Coordinates of C-alpha atoms and ligand atoms in Angstrom, one line a residue:
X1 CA 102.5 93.6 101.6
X2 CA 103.2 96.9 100.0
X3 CA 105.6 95.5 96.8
X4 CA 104.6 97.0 93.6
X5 CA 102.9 94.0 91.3
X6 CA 105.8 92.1 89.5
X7 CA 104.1 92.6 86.4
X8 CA 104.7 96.8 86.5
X9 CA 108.2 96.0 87.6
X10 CA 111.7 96.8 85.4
X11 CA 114.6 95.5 85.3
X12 CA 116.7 96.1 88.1
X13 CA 118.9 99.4 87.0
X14 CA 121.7 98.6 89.8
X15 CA 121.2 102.4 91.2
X16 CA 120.5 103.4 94.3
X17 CA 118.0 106.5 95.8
X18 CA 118.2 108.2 98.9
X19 CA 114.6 109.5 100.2
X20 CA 114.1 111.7 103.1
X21 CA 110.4 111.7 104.0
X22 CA 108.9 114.4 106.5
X23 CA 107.8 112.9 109.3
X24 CA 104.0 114.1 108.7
X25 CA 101.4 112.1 107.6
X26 CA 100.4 113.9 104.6
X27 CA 104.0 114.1 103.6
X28 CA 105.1 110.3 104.6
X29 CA 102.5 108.9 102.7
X30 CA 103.4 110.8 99.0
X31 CA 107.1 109.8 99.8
X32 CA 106.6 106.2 100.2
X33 CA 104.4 105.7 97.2
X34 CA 107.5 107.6 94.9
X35 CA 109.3 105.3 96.9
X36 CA 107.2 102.4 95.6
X37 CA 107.0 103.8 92.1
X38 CA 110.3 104.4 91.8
X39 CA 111.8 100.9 93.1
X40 CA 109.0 99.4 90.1
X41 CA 110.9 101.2 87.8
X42 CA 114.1 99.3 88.9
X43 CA 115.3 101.5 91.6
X44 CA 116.9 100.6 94.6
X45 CA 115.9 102.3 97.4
X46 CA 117.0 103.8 100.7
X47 CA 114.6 105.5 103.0
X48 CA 116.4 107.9 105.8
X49 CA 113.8 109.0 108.5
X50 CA 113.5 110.4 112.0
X51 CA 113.0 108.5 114.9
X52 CA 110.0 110.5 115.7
X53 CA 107.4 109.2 113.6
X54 CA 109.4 106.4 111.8
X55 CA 107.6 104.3 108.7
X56 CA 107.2 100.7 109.4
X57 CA 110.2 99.0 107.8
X58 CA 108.3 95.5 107.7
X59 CA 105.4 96.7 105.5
X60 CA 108.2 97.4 102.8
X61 CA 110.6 94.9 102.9
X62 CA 111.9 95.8 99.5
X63 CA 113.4 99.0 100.9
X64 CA 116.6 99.4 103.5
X65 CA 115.7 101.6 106.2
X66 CA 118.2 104.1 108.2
X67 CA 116.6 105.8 111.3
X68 CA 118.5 109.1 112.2
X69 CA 117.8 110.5 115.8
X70 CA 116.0 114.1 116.0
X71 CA 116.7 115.0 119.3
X72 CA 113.5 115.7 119.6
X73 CA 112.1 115.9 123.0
X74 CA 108.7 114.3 124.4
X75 CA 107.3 117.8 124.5
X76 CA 108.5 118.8 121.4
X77 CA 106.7 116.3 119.0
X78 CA 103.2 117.5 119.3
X79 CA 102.2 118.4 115.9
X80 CA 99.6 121.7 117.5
X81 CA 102.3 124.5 116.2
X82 CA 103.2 122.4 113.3
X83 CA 105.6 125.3 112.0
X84 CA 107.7 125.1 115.5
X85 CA 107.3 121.1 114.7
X86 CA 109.1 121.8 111.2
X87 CA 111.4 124.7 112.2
X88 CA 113.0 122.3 115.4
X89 CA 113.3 119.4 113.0
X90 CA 115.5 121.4 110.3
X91 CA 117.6 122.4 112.7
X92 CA 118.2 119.1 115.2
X93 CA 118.6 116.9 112.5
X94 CA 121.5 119.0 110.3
X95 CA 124.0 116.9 112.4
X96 CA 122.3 113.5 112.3
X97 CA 121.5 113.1 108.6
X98 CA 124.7 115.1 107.6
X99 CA 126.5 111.6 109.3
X100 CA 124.1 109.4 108.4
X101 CA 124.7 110.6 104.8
X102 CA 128.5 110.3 104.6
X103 CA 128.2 106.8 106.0
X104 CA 125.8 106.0 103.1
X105 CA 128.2 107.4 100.3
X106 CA 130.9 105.6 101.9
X107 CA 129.5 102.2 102.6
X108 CA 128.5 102.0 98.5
X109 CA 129.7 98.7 97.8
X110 CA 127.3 97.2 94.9
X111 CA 125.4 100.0 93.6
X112 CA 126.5 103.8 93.3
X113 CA 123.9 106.5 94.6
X114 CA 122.5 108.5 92.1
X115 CA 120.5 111.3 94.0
X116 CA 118.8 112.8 97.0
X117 CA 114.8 112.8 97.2
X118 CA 113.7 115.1 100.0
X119 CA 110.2 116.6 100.7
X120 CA 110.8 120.3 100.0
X121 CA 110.0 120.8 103.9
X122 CA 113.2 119.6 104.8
X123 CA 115.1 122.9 103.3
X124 CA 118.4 122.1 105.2
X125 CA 119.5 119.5 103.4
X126 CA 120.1 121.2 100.3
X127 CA 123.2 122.6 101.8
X128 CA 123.9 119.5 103.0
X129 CA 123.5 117.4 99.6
X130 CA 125.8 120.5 97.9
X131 CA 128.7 120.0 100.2
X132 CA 129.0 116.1 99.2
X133 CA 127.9 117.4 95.5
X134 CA 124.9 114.7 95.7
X135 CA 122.1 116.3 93.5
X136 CA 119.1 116.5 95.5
X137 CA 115.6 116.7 94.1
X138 CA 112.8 117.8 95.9
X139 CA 109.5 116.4 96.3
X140 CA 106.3 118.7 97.0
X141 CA 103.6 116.7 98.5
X142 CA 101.1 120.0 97.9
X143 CA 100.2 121.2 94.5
X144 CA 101.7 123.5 92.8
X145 CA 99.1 126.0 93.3
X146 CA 99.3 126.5 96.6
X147 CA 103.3 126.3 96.0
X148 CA 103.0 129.4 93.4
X149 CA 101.4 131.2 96.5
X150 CA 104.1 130.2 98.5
X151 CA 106.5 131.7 95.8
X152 CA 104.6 135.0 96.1
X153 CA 105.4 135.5 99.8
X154 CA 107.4 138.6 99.2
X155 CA 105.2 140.4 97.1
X156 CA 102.1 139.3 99.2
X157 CA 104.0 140.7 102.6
X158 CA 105.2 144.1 100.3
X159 CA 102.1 144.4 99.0
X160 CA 100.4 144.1 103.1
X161 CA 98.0 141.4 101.9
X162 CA 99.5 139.5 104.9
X163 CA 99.9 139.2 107.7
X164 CA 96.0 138.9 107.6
X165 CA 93.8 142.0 108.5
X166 CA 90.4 140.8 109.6
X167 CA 88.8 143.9 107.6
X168 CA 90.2 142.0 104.6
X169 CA 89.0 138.8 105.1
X170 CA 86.6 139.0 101.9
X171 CA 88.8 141.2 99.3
X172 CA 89.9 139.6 96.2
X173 CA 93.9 139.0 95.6
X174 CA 93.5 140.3 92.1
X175 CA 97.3 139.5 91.5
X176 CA 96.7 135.6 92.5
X177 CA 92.7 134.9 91.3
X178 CA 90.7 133.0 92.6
X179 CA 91.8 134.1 95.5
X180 CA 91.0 136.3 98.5
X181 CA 92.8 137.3 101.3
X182 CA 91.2 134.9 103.9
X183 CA 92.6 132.2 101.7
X184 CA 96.4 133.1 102.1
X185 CA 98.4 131.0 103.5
X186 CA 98.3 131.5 108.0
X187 CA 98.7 128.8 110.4
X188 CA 98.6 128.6 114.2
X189 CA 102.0 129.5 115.6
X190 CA 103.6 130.9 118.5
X191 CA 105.7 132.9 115.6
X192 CA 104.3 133.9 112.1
X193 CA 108.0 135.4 111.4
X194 CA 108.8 131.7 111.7
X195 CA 106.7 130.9 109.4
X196 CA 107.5 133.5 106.9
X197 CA 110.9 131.9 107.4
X198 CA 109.9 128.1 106.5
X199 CA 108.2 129.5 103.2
X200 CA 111.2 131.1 102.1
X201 CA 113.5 128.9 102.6
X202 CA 111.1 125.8 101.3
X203 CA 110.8 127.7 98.2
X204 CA 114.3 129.1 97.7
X205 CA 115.7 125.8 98.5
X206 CA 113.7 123.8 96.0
X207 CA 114.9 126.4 93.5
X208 CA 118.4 125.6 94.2
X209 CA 117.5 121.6 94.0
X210 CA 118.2 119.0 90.7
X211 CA 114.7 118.8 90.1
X212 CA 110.9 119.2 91.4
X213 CA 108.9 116.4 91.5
X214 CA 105.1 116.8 92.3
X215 CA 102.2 114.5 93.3
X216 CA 99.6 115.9 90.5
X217 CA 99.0 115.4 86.9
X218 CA 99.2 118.1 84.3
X219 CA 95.3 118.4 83.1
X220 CA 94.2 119.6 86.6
X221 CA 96.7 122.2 86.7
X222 CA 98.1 123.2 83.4
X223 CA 98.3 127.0 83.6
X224 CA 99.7 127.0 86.8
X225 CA 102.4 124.3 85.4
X226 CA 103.5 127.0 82.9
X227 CA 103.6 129.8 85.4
X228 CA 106.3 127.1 87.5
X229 CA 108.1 126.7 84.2
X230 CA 108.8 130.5 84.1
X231 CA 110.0 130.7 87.6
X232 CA 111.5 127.5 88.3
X233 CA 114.2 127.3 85.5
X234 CA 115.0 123.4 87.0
X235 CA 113.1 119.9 85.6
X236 CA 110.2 119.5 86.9
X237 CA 107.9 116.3 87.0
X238 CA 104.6 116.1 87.1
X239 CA 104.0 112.1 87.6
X240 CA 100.6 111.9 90.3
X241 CA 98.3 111.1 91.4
X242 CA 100.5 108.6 93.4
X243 CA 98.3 106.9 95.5
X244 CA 96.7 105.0 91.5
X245 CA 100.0 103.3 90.7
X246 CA 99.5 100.6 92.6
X247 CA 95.9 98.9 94.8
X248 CA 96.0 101.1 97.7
X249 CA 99.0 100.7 100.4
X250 CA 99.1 102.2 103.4
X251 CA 102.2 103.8 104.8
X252 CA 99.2 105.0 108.0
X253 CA 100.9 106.2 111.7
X254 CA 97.3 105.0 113.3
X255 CA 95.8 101.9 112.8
X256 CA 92.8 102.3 110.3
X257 CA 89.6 100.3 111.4
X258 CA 88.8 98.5 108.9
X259 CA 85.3 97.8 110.2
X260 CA 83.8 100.7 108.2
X261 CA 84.3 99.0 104.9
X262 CA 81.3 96.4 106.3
X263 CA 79.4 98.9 107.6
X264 CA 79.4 101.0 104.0
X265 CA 78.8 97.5 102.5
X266 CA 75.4 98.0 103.3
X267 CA 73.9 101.3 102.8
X268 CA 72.9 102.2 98.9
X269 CA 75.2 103.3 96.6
X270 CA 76.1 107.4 96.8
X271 CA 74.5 107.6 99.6
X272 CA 77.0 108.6 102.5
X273 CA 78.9 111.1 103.5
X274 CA 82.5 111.0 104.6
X275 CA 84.4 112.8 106.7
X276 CA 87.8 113.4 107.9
X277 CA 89.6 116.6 108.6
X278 CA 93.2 115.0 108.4
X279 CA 95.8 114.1 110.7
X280 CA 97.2 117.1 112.1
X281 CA 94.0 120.1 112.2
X282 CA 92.0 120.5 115.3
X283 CA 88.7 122.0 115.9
X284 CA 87.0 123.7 119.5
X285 CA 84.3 121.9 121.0
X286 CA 81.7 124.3 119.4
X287 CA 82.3 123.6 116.1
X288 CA 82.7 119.5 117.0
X289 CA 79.3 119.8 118.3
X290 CA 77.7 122.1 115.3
X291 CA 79.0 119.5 112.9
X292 CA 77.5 116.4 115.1
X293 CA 74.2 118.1 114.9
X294 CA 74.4 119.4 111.0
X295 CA 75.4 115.5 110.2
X296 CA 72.3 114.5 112.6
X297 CA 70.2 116.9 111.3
X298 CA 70.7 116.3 107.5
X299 CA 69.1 112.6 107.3
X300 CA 71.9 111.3 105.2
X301 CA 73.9 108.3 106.4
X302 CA 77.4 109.5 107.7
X303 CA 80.9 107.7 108.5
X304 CA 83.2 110.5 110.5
X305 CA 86.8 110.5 111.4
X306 CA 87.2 111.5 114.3
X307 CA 90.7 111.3 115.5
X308 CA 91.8 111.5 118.9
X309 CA 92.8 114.6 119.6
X310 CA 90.7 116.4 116.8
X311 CA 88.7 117.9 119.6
X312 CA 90.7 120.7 121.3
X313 CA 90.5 119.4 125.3
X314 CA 89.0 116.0 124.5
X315 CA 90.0 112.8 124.2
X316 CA 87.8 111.5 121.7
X317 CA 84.1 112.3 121.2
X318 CA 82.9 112.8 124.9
X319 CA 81.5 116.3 124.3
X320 CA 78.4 114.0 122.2
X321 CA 75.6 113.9 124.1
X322 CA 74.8 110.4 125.5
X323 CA 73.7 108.0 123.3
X324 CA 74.0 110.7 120.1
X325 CA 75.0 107.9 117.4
X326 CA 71.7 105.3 118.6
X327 CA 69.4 107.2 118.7
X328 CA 70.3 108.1 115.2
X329 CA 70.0 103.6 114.0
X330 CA 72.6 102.9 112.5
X331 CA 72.7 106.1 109.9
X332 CA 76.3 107.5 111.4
X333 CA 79.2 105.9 112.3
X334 CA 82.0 107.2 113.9
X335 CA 85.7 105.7 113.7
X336 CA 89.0 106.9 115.2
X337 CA 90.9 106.2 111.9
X338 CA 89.6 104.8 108.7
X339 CA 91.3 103.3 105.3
X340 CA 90.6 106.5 103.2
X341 CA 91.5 105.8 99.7
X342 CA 89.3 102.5 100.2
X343 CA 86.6 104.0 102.0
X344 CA 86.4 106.9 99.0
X345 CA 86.3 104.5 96.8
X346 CA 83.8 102.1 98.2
X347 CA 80.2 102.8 95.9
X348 CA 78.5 104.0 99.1
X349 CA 80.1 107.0 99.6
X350 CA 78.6 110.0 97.7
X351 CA 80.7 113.5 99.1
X352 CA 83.7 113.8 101.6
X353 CA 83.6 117.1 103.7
X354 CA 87.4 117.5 103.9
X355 CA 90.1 120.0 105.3
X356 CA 91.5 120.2 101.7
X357 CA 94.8 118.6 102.8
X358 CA 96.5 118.0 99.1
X359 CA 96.5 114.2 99.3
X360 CA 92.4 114.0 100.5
X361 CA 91.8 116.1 97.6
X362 CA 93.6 114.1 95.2
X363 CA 92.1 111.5 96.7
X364 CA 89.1 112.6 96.2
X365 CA 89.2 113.6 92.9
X366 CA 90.5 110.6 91.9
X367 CA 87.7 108.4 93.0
X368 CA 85.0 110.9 91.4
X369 CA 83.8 112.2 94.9
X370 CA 82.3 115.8 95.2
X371 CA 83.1 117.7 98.3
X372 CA 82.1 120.0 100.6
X373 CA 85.1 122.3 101.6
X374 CA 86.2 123.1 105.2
X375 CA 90.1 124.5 105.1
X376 CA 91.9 125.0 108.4
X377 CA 95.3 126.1 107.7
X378 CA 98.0 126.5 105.4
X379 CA 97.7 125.1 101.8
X380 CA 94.2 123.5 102.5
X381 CA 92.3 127.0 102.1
X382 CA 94.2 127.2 99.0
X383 CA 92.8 123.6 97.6
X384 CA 89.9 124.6 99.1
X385 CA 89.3 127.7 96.9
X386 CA 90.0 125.8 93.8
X387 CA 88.0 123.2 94.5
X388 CA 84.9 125.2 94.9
X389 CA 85.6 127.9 92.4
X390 CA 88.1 126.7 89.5
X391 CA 86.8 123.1 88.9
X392 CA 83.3 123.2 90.6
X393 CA 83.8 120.1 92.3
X394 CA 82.9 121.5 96.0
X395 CA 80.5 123.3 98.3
X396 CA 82.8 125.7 100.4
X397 CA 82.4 126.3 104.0
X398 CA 83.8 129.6 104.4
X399 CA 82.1 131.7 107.1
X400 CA 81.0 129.8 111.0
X401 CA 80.6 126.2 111.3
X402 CA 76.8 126.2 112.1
X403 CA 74.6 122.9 112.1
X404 CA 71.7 124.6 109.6
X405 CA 74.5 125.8 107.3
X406 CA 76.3 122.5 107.5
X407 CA 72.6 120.3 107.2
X408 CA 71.9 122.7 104.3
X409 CA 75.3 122.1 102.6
X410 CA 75.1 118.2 103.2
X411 CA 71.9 118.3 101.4
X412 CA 72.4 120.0 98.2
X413 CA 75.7 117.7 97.8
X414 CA 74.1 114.2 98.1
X415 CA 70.4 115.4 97.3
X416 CA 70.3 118.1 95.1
X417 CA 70.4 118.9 91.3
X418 CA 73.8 120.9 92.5
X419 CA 75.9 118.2 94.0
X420 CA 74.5 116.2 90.6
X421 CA 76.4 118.6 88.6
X422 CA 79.5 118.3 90.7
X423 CA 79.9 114.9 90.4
X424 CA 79.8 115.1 86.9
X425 CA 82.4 117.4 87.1
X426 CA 84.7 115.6 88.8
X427 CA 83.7 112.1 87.2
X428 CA 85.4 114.0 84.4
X429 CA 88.3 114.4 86.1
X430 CA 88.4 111.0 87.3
X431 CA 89.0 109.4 83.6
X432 CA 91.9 112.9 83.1
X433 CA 93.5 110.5 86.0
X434 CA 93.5 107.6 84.7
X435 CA 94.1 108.8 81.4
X436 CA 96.9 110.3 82.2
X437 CA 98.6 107.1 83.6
X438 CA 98.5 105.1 80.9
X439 CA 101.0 105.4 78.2
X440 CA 101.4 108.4 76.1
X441 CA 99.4 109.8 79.1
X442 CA 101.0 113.2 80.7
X443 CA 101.9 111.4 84.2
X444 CA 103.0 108.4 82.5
X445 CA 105.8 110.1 80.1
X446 CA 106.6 112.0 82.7
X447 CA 107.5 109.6 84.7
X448 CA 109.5 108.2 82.0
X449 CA 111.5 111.5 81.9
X450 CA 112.0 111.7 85.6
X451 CA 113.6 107.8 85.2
X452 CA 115.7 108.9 82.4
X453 CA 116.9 112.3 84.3
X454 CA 117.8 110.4 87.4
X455 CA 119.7 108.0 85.3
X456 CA 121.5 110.7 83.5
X457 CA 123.1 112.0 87.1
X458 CA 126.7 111.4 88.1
X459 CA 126.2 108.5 90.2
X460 CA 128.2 109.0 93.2
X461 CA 130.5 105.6 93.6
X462 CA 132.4 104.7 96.7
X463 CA 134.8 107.9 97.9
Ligands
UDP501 N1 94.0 109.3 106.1 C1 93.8 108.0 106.5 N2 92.7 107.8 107.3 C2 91.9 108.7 107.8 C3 92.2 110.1 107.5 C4 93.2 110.3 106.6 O1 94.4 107.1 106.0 O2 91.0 108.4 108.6 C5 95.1 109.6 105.2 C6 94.6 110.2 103.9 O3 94.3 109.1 103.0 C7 95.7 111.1 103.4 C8 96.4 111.5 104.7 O4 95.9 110.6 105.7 O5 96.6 110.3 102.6 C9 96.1 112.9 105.1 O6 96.9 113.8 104.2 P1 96.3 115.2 103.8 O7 97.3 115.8 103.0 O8 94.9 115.1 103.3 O9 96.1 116.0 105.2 P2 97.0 116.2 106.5 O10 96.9 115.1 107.4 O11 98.4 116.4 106.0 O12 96.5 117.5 107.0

């Protein structure tokens, strides 16, 4: 049951939002807990979503639900060229949520419709929200790092830092530090121009939004914060981490087996490593099989996500060699999906090797958990880079996946002196989070001044 507790509930403000999740993973998850966080503040809530992908409307029974079709074809939905994925949705469902939208303004019966709450992916709809003069604000499931690089698209293309020149790889981007060029932002597509196009318009449609709301807390990235303030002359919110409003919920596409939570019941306390690369990266078989043998190799205990389809032209993990997990008794264990946030929290686990995906890194930092780095696309390099060189919480994995580089790496995060020193870093930031929830806590007054802001809009009434 995913209602917020009664006891952090308000009284009902007899106002309704519209949200508009992505149809992602990464991005559905963020949306639904602003969607829980925002009904406990005395909300009502409406969530439009695709077809492809939909939320389960039972786990929130608290929320109405409206499904919108995306004419998206079989073919179409696999997330592999996630910026074709994007691109098709922006333009298939103009038509559907345009409808679905007017029916919703004109069905208002009890409670008007204060505002729009989109993930900053879906750029169309800002046009859309402007024509029926709903404000829409904009939610960025990333941090506003990686969002600032974003920004910096048309300097980083006039300056020729990308597209990417492999005889770059290791030069420093002296106008964005920490960063190099290997770390800006390049994804698998079948058109980089399309993705040049998504980052413009994602940025220069959330500057045209109401308001910015983000899923990360002002200690972890203050000076970035300010940079936003210069550029982004809207409100902006910072009111995460999310996912510590309420116990962990689950808003999860795949089923998570929760048989790992046993198994981690019974191995010593920091002790294990965890690892997941996400929901949408892939890897080759080479580098599946240099992991399996850098986790063998390294004599700590292991659980590893290994979702089906992580494996470029496997099912699941038949590239292992036979009988690979017995013969290591009972030290790994493998699961298709698992219950991150409580896995990461469980006292076992001492270090998650991640992609860098925002919400496993927030994750992670919220439960106190040192990591060892391994980006794949997009933002995650970005998270990656900070996490290893601005707050020191990480080991990074930049060059070939190799099993003595990966055994070495596993040790001097659960073993060594090193890895100590990380996780003292990031236990710090650990009591930043929950500092900053509590009251008079950055998050916690944000939060206050997002409620007041939405409640300040022109609600739109029956029309
Ligand atoms: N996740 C999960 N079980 C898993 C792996 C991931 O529930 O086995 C969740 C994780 O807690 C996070 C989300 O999936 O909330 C992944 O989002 P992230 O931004 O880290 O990466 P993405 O999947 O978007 O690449």
């Amino acid at each position: 049951m995913e209602k917020p507790r009664e006891s952090r509930m308000q009284q009902r403000k007899g106002v309704t939002l519209l949200l508009f999740p992505l149809p992602l993973q990464g991005h559905i998850n963020p949306m639904l807990q602003l969607a829980n966080i925002l009904y406990s503040k005395g909300f009502s809530i409406i969530i439009i979503h695709t077809k492809f992908n939909s939320p389960n409307p039972s786990k929130y029974p608290h929320f109405t639900f409206r499904s919108i079709p995306d004419g998206l074809f079989e073919h179409e939905t696999s997330t592999a060229d996630v910026v074709h994925l994007v691109t098709l949705l922006n333009i298939k469902c103009i038509r559907s949520f345009h409808d679905s939208l007017i029916k919703l303004l004109l069905d208002v019966k009890e409670e008007p419709i204060a505002c729009l709450i989109t993930d900053a992916d879906w750029y169309f709809t800002q046009a859309v929200a402007d024509s029926m003069k709903l404000p829409r604000l904009v939610l960025r499931t990333s941090n506003i790092s990686s969002f600032l690089v974003y920004a910096a698209l048309p300097l980083l293309l006039e300056k020729g830092y990308i597209p990417i020149k492999d005889s770059q790889l290791e030069e420093p981007v002296p106008e964005l530090p920490p960063l190099k060029v290997k770390d800006l932002p390049g994804v698998k597509t079948r058109d980089v121009e399309d993705f040049y196009h998504l980052l413009a318009e994602l940025v220069n449609e959330t500057k045209a939004s109401s308001g910015l709301i983000w899923n990360s807390f002002e200690d972890l990235e203050q000076v970035e914060l300010s940079a936003l303030c210069k550029d982004f002359p809207i409100p902006i919110f910072t009111i995460g981490p999310f996912h510590k409003y309420f116990p962990a919920t689950s808003s999860s596409l795949l089923t998570q087996d929760k048989s790992c939570i046993s198994w981690l019941d019974k191995k010593a306390p920091n002790s294990v490593l965890y690892v997941s690369f996400g929901s949408i990266a892939d890897i080759n078989e080479a580098e599946f099989l240099e992991i399996a043998w850098g986790l063998a190799n390294s004599n700590q205990p292991f659980l590893w996500v290994v979702r089906p389809g992580l494996v470029l032209g496997s099912e699941w993990i038949e590239p292992l060699p036979h009988g690979f997990l017995e013969k290591l008794g009972g030290r790994g264990c493998i699961v298709k999906w698992a219950p991150q946030q409580e896995v990461l929290a469980h006292p076992a686990i001492g270090g998650f090797w991640t992609h860098n995906g925002w919400n496993s890194t927030l994750e992670g930092i919220c439960e106190g958990v040192p990591m060892i780095c391994h980006p794949i696309f997009g933002d995650q390099r970005i998270n990656a880079r900070y996490v290893a060189d601005i707050w020191r919480i990480g080991l990074h994995l930049e060059y070939k996946l190799e099993r003595g580089v990966i055994e070495r790496a596993i040790k001097r995060l659960l073993v060594e002196a090193e890895g100590q020193e990380m996780r003292k870093r990031i236990m710090t930031l650990k009591e930043k989070v929950e500092h900053c929830l509590k009251q008079g806590g950055s998050s916690y007054e944000s939060l206050e001044r997002l409620t007041s802001y939405i409640l300040s809009l022109q609600p739109l009434s029956s029309h």
